[in-house]
XYZ file of N, CA and C in Angstrom:
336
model
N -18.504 60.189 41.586
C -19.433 59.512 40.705
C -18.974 58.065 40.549
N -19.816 57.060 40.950
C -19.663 55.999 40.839
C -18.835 55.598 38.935
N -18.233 54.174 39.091
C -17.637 54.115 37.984
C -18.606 53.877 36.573
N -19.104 53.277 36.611
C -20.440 52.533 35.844
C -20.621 53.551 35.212
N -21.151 54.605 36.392
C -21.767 56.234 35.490
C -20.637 56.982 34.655
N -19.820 56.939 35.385
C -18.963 57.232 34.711
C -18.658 56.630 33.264
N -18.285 55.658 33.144
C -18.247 54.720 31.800
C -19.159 54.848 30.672
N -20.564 55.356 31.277
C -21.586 54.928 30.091
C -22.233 56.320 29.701
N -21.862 57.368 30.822
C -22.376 58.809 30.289
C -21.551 59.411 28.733
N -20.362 58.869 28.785
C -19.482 59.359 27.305
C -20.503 58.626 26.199
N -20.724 57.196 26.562
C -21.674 56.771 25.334
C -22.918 57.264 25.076
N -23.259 57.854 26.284
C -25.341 58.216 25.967
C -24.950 59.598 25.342
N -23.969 59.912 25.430
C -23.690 61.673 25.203
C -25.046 61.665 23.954
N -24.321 61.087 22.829
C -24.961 61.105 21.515
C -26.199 61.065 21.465
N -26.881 59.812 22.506
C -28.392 59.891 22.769
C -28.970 61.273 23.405
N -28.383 61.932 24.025
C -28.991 62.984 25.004
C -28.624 64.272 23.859
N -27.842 64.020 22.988
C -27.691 65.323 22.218
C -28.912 64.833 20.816
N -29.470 63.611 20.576
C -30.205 63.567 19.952
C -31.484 63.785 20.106
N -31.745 63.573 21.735
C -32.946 64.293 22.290
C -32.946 65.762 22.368
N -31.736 66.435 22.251
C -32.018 67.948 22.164
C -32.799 68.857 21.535
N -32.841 67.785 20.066
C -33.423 68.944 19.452
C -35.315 68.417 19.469
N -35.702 69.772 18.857
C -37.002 69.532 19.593
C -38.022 68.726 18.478
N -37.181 68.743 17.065
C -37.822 68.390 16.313
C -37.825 66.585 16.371
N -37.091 66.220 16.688
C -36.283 64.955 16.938
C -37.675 64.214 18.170
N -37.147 65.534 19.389
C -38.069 65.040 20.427
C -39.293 64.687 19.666
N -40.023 65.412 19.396
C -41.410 65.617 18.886
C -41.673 64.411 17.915
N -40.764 63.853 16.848
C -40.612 62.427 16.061
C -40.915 61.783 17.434
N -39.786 61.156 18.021
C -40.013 60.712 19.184
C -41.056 59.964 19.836
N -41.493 61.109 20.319
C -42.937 61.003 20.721
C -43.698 60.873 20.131
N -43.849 60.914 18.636
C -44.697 60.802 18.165
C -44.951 58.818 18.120
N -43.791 58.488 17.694
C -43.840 57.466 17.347
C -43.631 56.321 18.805
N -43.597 57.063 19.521
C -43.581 56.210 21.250
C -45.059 56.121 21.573
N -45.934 56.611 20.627
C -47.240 56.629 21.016
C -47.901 55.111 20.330
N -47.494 54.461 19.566
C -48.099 53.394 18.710
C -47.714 52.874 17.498
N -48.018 52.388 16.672
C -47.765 52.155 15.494
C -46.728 52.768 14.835
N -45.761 51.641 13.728
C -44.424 52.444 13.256
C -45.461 53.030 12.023
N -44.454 54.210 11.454
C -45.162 55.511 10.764
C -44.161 55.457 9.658
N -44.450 55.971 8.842
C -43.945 56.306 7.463
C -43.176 57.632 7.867
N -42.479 58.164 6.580
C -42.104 59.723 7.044
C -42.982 60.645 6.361
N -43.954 59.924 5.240
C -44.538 60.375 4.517
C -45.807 61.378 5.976
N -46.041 59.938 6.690
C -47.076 59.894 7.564
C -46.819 61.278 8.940
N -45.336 60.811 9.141
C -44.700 61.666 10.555
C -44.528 63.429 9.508
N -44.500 63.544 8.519
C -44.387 65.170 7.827
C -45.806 65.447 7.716
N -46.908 64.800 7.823
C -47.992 65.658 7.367
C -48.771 66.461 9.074
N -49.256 67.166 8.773
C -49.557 67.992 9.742
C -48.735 68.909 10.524
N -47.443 69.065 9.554
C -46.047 69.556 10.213
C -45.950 70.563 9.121
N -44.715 72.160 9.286
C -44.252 72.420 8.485
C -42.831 71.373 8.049
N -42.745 70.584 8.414
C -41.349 70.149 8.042
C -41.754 69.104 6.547
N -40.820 69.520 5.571
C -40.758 67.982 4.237
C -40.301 67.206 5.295
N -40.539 65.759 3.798
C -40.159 64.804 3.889
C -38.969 64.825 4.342
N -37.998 65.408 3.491
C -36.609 64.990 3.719
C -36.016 65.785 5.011
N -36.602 66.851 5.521
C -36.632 67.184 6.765
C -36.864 65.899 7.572
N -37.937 65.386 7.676
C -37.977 63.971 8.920
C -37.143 63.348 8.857
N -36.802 62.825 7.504
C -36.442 61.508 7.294
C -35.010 61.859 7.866
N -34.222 63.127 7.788
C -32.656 63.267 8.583
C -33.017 63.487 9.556
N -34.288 64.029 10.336
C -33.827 63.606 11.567
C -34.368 62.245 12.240
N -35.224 61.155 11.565
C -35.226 60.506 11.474
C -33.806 59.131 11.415
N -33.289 59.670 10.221
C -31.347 59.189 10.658
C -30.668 59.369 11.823
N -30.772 60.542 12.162
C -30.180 60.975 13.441
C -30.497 60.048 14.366
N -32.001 59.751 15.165
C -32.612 59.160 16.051
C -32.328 57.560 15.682
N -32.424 56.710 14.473
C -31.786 55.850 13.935
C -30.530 55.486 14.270
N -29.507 56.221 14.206
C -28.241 56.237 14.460
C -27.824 56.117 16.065
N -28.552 56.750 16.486
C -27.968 56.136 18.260
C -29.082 55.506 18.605
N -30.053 54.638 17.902
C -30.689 53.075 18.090
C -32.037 53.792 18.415
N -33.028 54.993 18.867
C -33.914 55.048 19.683
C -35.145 54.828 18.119
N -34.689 54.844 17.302
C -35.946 54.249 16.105
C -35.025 53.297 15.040
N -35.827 52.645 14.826
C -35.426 51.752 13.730
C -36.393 51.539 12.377
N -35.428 51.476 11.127
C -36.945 51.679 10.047
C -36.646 50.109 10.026
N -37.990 49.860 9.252
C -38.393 48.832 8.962
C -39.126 48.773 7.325
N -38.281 48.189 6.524
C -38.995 48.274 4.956
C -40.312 47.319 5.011
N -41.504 47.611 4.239
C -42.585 47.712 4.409
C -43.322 47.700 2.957
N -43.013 46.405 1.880
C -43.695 46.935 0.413
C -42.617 48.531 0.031
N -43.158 49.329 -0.380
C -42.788 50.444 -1.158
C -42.021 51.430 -0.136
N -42.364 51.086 1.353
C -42.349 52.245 2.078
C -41.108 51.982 3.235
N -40.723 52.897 4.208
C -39.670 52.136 4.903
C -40.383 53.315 6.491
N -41.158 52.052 7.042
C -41.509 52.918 8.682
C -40.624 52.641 9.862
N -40.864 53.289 10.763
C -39.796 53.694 11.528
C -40.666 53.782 12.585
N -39.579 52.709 13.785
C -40.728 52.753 15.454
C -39.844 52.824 16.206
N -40.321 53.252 17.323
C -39.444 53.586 18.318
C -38.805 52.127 19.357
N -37.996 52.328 19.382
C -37.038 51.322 20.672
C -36.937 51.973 21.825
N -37.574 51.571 22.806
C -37.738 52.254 24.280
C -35.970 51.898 24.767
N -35.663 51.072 24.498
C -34.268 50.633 25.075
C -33.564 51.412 25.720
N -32.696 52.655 24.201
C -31.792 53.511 24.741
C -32.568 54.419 25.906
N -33.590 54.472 25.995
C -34.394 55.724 26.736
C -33.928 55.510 28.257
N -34.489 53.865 28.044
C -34.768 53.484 29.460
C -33.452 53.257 30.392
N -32.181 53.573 29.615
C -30.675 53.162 29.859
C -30.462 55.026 29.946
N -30.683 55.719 29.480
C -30.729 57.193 29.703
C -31.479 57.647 31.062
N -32.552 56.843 31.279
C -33.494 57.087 32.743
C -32.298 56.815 33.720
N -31.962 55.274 33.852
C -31.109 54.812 34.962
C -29.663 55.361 35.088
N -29.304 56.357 34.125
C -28.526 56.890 34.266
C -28.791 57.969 34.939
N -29.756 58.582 34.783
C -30.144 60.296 35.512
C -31.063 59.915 36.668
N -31.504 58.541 36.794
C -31.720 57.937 38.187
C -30.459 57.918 39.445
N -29.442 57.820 39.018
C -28.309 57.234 38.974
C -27.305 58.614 39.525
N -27.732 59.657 38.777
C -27.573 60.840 39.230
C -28.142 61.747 40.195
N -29.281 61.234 39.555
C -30.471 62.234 40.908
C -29.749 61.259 42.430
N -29.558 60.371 42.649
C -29.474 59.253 43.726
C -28.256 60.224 44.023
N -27.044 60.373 43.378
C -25.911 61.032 44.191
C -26.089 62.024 44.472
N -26.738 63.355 44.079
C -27.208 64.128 44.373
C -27.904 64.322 45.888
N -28.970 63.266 46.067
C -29.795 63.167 46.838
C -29.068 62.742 48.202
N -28.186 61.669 47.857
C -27.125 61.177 48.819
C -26.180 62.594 49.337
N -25.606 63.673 48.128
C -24.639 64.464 48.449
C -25.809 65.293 49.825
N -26.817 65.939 49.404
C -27.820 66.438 50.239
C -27.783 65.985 51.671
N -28.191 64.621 51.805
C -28.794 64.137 53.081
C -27.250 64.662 54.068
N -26.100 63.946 52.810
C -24.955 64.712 53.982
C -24.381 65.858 54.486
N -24.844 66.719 53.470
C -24.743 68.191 53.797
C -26.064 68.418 54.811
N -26.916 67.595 55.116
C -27.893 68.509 56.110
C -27.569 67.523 57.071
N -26.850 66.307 56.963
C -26.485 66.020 58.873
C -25.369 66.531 59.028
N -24.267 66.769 57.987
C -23.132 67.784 58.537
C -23.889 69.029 59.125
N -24.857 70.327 58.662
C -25.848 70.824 59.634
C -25.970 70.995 60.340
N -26.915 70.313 60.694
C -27.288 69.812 61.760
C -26.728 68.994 63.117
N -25.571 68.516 62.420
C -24.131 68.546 63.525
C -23.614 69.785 64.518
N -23.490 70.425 63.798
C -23.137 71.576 63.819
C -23.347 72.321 64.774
């Protein structure tokens, strides 16, 4: 594994364990769709309270992929494509050695 990958997979750990959960995902996405949202806004149509979002809301906060933003009375929260797109080029990054380990196992093969 190249070094780079090496170096920066210990840091995304946190991001990729914050995408685990599904409730998190589902914030996520919700808010990768448009407009920053309240938590008032991201709990309705959910069984989850408020204070259900709003921690995992912290969570996703905490390794950068939303950020709130105070707002008058309210404090909304939008998504930062950033960490995502640094999580892609990493599992780009992977799929590539992978793909590389492949091609050489089928001309070793085919050597053969």
């Amino acid at each position: 594994m190249p070094s780079t990958l090496q170096h920066s997979l210990p840091e995304q750990a946190p991001l990729f364990a914050a995408l685990g959960d599904t409730t998190r995902l589902s914030l996520l996405l919700t808010l990768s769709q448009g407009e920053p949202q309240s938590v008032t806004t991201l709990a309705e149509n959910t069984s989850l309270t408020r204070q259900a979002v709003r921690k995992h809301l912290h969570v996703l906060e905490d390794v950068g992929m939303v950020h709130g933003v105070k707002q008058g009375r309210e404090n909304l929260f939008r998504y930062d494509p950033n960490p995502v797109k640094e999580l892609q080029a990493s599992l780009d990054g992977i799929a590539k050695q992978w793909d590389d380990a492949l091609l050489r196992l089928k001309s070793f093969v085919e050597e053969t």
